[in-house]
Tab-separated table of C-alpha atoms in Angstrom:
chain	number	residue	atom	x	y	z
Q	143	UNK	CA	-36.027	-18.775	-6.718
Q	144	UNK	CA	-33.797	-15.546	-7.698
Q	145	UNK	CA	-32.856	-14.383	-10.846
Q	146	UNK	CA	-29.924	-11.570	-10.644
Q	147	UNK	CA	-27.982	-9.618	-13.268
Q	148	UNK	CA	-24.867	-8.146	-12.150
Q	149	UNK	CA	-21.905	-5.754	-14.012
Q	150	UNK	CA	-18.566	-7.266	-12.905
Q	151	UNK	CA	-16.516	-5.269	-12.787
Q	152	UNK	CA	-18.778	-2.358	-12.249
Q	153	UNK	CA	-18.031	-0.075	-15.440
Q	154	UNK	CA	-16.921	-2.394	-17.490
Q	155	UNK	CA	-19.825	-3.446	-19.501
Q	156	UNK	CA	-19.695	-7.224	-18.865
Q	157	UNK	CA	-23.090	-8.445	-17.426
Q	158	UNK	CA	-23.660	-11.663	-15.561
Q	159	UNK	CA	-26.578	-13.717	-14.747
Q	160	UNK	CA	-26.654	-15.307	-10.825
Q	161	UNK	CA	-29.513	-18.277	-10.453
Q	162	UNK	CA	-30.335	-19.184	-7.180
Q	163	UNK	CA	-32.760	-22.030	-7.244
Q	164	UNK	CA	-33.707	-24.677	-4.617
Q	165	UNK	CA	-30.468	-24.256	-2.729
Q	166	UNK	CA	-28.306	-24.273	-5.769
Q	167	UNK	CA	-26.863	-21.547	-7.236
Q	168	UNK	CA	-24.543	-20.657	-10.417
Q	169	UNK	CA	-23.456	-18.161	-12.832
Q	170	UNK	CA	-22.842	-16.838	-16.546
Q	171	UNK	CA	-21.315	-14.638	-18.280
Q	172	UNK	CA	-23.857	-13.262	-21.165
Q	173	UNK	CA	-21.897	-9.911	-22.480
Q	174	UNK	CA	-24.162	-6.715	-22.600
Q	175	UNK	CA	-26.710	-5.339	-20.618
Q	176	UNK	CA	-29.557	-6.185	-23.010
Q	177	UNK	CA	-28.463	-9.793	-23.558
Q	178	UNK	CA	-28.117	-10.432	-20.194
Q	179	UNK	CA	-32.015	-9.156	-19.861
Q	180	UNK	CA	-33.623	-11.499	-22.113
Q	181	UNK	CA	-31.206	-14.174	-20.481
Q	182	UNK	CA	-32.765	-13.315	-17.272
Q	183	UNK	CA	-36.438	-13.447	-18.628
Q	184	UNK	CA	-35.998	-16.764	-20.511
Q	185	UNK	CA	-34.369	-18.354	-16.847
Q	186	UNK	CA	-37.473	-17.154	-14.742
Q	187	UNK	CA	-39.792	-18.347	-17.286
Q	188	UNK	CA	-38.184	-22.298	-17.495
Q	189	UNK	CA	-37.263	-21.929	-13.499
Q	190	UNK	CA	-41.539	-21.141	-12.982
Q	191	UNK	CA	-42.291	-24.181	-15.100
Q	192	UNK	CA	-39.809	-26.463	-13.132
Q	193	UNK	CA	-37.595	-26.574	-16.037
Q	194	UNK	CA	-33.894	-26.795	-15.091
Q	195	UNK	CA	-32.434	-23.664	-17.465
Q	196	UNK	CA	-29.316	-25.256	-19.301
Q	197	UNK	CA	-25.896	-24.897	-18.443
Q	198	UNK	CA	-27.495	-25.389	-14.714
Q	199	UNK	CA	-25.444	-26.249	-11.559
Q	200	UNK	CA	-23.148	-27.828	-12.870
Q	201	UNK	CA	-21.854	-23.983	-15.132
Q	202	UNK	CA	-20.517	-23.045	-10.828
Q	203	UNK	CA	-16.870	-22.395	-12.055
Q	204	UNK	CA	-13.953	-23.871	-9.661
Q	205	UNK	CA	-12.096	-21.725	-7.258
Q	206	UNK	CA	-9.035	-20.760	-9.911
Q	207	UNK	CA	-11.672	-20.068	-12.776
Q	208	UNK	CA	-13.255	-17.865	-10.788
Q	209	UNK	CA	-10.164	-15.962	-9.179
Q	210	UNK	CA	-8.275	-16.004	-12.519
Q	211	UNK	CA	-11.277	-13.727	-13.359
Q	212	UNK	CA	-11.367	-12.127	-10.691
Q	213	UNK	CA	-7.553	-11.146	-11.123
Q	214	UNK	CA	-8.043	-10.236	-15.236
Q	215	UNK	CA	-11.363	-8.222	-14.865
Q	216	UNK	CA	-11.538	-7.126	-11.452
Q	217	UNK	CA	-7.898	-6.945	-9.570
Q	218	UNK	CA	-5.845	-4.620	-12.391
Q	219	UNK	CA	-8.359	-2.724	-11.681
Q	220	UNK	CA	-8.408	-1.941	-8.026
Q	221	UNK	CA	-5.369	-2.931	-6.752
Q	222	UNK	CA	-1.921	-1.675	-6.871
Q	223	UNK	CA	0.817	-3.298	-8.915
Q	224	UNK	CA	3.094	-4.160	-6.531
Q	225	UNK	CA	-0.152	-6.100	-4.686
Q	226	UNK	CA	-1.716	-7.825	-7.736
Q	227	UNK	CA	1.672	-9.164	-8.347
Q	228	UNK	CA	1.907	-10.648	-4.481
Q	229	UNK	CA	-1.680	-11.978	-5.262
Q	230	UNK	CA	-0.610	-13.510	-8.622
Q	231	UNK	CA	2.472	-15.039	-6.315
Q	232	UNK	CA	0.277	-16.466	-3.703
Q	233	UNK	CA	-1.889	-17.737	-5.771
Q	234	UNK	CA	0.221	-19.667	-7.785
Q	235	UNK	CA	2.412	-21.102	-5.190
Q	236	UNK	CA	0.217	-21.815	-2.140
Q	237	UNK	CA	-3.749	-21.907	-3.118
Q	238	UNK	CA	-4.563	-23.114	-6.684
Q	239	UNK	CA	-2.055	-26.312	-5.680
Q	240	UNK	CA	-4.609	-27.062	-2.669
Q	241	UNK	CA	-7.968	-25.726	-3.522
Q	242	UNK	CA	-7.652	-24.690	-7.468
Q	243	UNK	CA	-9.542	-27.462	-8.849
Q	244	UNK	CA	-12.362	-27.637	-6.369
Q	245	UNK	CA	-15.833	-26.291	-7.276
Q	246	UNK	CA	-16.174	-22.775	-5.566
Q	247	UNK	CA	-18.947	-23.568	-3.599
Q	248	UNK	CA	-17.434	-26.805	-2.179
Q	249	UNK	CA	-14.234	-24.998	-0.551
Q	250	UNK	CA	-15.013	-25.042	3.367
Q	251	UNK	CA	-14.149	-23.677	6.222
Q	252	UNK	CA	-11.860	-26.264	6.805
Q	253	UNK	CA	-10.073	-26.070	3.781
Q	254	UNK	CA	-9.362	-23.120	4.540
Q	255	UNK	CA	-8.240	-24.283	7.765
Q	256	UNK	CA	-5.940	-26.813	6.495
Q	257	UNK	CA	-4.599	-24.720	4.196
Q	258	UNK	CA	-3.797	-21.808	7.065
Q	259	UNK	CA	-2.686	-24.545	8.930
Q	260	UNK	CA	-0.211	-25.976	6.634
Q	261	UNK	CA	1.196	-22.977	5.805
Q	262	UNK	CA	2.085	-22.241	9.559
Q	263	UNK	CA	4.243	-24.615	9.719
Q	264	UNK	CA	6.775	-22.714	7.308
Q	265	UNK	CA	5.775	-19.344	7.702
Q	266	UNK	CA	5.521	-16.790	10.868
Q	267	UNK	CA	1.745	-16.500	11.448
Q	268	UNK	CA	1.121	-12.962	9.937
Q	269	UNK	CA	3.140	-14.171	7.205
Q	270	UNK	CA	0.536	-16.864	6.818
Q	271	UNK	CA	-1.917	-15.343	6.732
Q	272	UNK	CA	-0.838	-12.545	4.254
Q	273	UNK	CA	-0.717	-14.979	1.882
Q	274	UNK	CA	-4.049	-16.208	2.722
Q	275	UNK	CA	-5.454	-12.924	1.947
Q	276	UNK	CA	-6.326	-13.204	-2.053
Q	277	UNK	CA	-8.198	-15.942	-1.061
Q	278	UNK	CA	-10.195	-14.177	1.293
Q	279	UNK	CA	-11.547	-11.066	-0.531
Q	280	UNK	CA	-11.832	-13.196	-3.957
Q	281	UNK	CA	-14.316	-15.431	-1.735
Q	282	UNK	CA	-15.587	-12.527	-0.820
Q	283	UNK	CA	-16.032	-11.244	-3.994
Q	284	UNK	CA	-17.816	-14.879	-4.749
Q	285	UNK	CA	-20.600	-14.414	-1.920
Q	286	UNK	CA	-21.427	-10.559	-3.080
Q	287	UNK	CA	-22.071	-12.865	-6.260
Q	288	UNK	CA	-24.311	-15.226	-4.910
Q	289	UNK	CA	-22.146	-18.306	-5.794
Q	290	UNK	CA	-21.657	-19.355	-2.078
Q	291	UNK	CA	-23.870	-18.787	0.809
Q	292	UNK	CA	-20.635	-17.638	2.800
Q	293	UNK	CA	-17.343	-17.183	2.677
Q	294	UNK	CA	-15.480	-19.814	4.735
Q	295	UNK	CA	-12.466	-17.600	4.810
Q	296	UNK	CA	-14.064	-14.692	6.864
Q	297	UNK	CA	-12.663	-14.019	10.175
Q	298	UNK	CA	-9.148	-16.498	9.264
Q	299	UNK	CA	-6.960	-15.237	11.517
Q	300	UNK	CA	-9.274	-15.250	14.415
Q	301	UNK	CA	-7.694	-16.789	17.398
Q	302	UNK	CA	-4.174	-17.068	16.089
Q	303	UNK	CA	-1.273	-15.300	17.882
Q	304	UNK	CA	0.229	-13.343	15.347
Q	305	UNK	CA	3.466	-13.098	17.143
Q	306	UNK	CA	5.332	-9.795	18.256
Q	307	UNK	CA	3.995	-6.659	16.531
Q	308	UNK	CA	6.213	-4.863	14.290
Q	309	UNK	CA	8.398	-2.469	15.839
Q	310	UNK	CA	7.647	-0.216	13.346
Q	311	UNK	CA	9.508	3.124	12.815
Q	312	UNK	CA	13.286	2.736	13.270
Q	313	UNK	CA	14.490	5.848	11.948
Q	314	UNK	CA	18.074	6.838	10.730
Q	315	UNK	CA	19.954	9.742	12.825
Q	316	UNK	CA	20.849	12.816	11.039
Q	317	UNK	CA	24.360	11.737	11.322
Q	318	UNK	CA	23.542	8.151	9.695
Q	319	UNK	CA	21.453	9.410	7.080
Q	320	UNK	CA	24.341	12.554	6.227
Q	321	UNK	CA	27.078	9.184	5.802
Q	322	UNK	CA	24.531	7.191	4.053
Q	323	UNK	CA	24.180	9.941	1.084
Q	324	UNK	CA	28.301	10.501	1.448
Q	325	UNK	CA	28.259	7.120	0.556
Q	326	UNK	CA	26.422	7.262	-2.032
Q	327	UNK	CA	28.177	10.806	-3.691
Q	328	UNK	CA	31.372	8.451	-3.158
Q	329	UNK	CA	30.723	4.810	-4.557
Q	330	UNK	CA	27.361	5.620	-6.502
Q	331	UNK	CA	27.015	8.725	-7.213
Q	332	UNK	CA	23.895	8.289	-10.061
Q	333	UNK	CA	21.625	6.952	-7.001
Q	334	UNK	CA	22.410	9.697	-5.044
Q	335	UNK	CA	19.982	12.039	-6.185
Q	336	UNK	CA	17.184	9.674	-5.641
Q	337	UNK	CA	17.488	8.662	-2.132
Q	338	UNK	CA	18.596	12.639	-1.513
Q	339	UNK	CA	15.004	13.079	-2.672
Q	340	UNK	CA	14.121	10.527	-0.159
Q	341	UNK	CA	15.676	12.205	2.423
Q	342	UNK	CA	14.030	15.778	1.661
Q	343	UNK	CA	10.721	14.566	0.568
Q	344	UNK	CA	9.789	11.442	2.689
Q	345	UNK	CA	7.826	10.330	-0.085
Q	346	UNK	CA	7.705	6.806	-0.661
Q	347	UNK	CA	10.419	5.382	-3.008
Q	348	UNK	CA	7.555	4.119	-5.510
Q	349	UNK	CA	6.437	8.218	-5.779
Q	350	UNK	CA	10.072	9.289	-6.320
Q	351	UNK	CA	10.560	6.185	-8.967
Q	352	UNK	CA	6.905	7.748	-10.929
Q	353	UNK	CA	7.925	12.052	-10.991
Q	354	UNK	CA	8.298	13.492	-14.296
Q	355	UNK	CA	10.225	16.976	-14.795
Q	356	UNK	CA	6.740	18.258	-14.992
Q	357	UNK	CA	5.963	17.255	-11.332
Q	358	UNK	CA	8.292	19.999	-10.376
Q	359	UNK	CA	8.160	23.693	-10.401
Q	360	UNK	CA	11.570	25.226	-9.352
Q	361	UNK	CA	10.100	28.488	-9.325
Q	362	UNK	CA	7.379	27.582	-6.844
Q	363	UNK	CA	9.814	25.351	-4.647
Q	364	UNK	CA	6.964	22.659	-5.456
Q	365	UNK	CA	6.767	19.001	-6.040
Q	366	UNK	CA	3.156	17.657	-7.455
Q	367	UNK	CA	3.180	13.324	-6.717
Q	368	UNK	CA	0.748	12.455	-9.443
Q	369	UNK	CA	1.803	8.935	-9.474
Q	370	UNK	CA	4.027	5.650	-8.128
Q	371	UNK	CA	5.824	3.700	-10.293
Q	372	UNK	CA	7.062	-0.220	-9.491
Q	373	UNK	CA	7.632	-3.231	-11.691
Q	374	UNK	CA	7.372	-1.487	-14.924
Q	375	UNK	CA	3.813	-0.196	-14.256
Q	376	UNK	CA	2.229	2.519	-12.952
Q	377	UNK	CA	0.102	3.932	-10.987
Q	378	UNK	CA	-2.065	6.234	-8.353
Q	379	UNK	CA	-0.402	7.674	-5.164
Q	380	UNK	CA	-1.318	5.351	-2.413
Q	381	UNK	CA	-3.833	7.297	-1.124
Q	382	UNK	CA	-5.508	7.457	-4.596
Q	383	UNK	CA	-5.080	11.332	-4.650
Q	384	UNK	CA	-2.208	13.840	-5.398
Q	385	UNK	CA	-0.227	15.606	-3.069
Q	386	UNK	CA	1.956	18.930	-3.220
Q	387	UNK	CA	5.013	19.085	-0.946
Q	388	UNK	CA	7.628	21.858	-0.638
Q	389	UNK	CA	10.993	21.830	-2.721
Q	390	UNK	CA	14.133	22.416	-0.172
Q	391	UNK	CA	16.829	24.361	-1.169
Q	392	UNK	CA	19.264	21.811	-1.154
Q	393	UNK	CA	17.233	19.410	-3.310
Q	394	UNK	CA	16.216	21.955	-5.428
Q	395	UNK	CA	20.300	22.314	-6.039
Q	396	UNK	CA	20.591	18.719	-6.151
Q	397	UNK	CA	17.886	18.001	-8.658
Q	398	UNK	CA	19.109	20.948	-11.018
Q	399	UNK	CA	22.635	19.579	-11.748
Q	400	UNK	CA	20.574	16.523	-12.133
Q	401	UNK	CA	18.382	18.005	-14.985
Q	402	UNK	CA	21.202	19.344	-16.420
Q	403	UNK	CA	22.961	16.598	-16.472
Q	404	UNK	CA	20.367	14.666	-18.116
Q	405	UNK	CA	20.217	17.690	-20.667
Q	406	UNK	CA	23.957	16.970	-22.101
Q	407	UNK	CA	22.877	13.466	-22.301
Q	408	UNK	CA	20.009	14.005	-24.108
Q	409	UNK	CA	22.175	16.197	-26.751
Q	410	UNK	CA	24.009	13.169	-27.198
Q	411	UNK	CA	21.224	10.537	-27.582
Q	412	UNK	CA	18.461	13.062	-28.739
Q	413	UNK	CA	16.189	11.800	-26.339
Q	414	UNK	CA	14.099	14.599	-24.038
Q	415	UNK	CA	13.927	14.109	-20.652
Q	416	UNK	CA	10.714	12.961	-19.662
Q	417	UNK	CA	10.937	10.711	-16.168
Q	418	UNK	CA	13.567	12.394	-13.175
Q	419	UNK	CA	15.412	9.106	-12.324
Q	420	UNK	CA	15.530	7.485	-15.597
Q	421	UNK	CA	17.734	3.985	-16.785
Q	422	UNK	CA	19.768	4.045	-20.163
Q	423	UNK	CA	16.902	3.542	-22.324
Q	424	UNK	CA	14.992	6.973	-20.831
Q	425	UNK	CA	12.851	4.658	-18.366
Q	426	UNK	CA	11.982	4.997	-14.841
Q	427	UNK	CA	14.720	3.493	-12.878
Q	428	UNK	CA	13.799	-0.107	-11.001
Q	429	UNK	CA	14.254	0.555	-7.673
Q	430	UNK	CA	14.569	-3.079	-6.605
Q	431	UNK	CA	18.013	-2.245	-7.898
Q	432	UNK	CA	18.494	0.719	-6.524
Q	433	UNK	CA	17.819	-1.663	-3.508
Q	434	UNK	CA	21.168	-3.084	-3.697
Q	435	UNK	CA	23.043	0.085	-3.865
Q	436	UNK	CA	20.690	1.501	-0.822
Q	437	UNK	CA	22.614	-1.762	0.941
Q	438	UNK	CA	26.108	-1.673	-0.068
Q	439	UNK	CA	26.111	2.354	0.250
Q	440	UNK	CA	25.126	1.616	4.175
Q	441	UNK	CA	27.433	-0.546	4.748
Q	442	UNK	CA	30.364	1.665	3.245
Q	443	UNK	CA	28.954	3.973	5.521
Q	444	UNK	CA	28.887	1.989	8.323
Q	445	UNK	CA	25.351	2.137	9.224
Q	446	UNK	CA	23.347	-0.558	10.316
Q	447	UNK	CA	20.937	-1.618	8.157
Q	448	UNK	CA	16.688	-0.770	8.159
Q	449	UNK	CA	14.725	-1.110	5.241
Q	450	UNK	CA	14.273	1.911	2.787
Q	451	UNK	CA	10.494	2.284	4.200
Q	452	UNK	CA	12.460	3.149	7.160
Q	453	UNK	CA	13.550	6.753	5.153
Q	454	UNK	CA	10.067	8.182	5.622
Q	455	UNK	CA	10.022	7.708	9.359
Q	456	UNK	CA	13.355	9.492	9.235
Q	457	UNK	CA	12.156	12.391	7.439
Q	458	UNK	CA	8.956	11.954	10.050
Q	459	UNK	CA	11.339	11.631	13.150
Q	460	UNK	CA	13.212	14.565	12.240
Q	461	UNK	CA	10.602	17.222	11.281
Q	462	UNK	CA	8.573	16.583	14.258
Q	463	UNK	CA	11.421	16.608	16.325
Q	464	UNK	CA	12.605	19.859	15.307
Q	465	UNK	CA	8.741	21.313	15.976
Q	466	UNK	CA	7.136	21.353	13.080
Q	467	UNK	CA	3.182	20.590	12.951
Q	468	UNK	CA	1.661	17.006	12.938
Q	469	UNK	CA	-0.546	18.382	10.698
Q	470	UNK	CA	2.437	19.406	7.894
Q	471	UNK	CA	4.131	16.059	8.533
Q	472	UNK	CA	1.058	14.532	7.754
Q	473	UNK	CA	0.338	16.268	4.596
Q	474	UNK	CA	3.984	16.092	3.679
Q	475	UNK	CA	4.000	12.216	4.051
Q	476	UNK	CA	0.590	11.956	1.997
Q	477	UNK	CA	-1.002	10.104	5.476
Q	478	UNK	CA	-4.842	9.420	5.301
Q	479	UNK	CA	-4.817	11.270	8.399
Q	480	UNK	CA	-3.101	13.169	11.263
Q	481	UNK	CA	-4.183	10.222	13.406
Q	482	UNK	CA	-2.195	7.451	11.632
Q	483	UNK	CA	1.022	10.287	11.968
Q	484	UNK	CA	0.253	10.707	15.584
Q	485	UNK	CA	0.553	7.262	16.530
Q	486	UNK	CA	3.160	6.155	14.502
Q	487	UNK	CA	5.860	9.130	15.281
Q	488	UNK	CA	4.011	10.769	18.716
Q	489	UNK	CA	7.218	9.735	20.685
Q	490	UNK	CA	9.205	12.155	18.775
Q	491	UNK	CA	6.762	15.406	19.568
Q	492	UNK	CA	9.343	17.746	21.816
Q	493	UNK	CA	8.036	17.189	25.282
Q	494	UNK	CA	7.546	20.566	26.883
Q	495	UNK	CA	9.394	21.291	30.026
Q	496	UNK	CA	8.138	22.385	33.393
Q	497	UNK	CA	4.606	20.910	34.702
Q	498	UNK	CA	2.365	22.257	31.640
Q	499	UNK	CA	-0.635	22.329	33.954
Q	500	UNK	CA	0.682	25.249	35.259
Q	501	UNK	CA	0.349	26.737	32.223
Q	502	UNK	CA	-3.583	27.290	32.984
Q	503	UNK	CA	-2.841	29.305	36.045
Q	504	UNK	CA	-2.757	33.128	35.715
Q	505	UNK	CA	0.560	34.371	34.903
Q	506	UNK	CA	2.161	36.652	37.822
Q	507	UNK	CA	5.654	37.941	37.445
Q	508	UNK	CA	7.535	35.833	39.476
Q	509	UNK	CA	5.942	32.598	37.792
Q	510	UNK	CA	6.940	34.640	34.076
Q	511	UNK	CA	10.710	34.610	35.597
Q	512	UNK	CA	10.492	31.339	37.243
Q	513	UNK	CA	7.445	28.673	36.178
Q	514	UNK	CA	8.950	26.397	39.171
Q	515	UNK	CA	8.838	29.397	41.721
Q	516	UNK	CA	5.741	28.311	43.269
Q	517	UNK	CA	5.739	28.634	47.352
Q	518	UNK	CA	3.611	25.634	48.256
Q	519	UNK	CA	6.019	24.610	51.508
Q	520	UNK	CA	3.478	26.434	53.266
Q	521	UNK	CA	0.775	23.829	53.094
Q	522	UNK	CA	-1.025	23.011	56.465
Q	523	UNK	CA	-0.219	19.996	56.953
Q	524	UNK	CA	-3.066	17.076	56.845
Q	525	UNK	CA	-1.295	15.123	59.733
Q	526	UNK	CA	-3.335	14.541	62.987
């Protein structure tokens, strides 16, 4: 016999009671702390008499209840917009059809199987199991509860061949990226100040789409990113902590005619600028359009086509390639680490030349004037 109160989400003041009683086990909501107390008491006392408390086994919500509650009280709250939207999606379209109206401790491991099997057959594996993954960490979420002894979703992908890797960074050349923003001046010049901030920052378009004015100190050649911005909401930086990254010269140029130009506007309309890349109505711009122009500005340029992530590894590519720190890059980028910036962009580290182990020798002056001067013909030789 158990008797648990838990606050779900933590911090938000809801309290719920878990029952776990001769292998059966359920849930309810009560409200605050001290309700959910005397709940509590009143359930031990009837479960140590042999009385079956009411709203028993049969309160165990199904699978959507419980992950459309999940979602409302617990999802907005840790996860990014852009995700919780992809969960919604997958939700909607591939789970609750299949498993929605099944009691959440009856969904097995080979529903779950089924499911990941079904799905297969239209998608790429990874792709699969993407979709899959809501349904994991909610069950998850549902044995940290107590409503399920385990969750039959744990190790899913186990076994499966997720197909080739991603190639991962395909960076632009200088020369691409230089006709990409001519492109842009050209045939739409309004977006060019955005993905020129792209190109100087390597921040992540969501970051660019979420700076204010007040992110930006001229003076100090600074740029604070305090927040991303996608599908009208917004949000932390990735990492969950601000970053401050250098101003160039040429953006700082850029992004002044840009303020000013925003300033005549703003004489017009009477609206202060708040947001950098702003729409008509003083909102941060939607950069799912700016997608398209990101497209048809490539292809006036005649580049061939990567997708925008691919602007970061450009900025990556280039900085490293031109000698500057892993460390900076790092920072710059707003990586968890120097390790995840290592292995993603090591190949484009300038490789010294010479044999660099002779670099632990003890410097004479002909090996100053030539490192390959080394006289080793001179070697007895090992042959009998």
């Amino acid at each position: 016999m158990g008797v648990k109160l838990r606050e779900r989400p933590p911090g938000s003041g809801v309290w719920w009671v878990y029952v776990n009683h001769k292998r059966k086990r359920w849930s309810k909501k009560v409200g605050d702390k001290k309700a959910a107390q005397e709940v509590k008491r009143i359930t031990e006392a009837q479960l140590a008499l042999g009385q079956l408390p009411s709203g028993g086994p049969d309160q165990i919500p199904t699978f959507k209840e419980y992950a459309q509650g999940w979602v409302e009280k617990y999802g907005e709250v840790i996860l990014r917009p852009s995700t919780l939207d992809n969960y919604r999606r997958h939700l909607k379209n591939h789970i609750y059809p299949k498993i929605g109206e099944m009691p959440l401790d009856k969904v097995e491991k080979r529903h779950v199987r089924e499911l990941l099997v079904e799905l297969m057959a239209g998608h790429k594996s990874k792709s699969a199991l993407t979709i899959l993954g809501p349904l994991r960490r909610i069950l998850s979420s549902a044995e940290e509860d107590e409503l399920i002894k385990k969750n039959p979703a744990r190790n899913l992908g186990r076994g499966i061949n997720k197909g080739e890797k991603s190639k991962g960074a395909d960076p632009f050349t200088e020369d691409e990226a230089d006709r990409f923003l001519a492109a842009l001046l050209e045939h739409f010049p309004e977006w060019h100040p955005f993905y020129f901030t792209a190109l100087r920052t390597g921040a992540r378009v969501g970051e660019i789409a979420g700076l204010k004015w007040e992110d930006i100190d001229f003076r100090a050649r600074a740029i604070t990113i305090r927040r991303t911005y996608s599908k009208r909401r917004q949000g932390p930086p990735k990492t969950g902590e601000e970053r401050t990254i250098d101003l160039s010269q040429e953006l700082g140029v850029v992004l002044t005619d840009h303020l000013e130009a925003q300033l005549k506007a703003a004489r017009e309309t009477g609206r202060t600028p708040g947001w950098v890349f702003a729409d008509a109505a003083g909102r941060p711009v939607d950069y799912a359009k700016g997608r398209e122009v990101y497209e048809k500005a490539l292809k006036r340029a005649g580049v061939r086509y990567r997708p925008q992530h691919q602007i970061r590894h450009t900025v990556a590519s280039v900085l490293l390639s031109k000698g500057v720190p892993v460390l900076a890059v790092s920072k710059l980028l707003g990586h968890a680490s120097a390790k995840m910036t290592l292995d993603t962009y090591g190949k484009w580290l300038p490789q010294p030349g010479g044999r660099v182990v002779d670099r632990l020798d003890t410097p004479t002056e002909t090996t100053e004037r030539d490192p390959d001067a080394t006289n080793l013909e001179k070697v007895p030789s090992l042959a009998t």
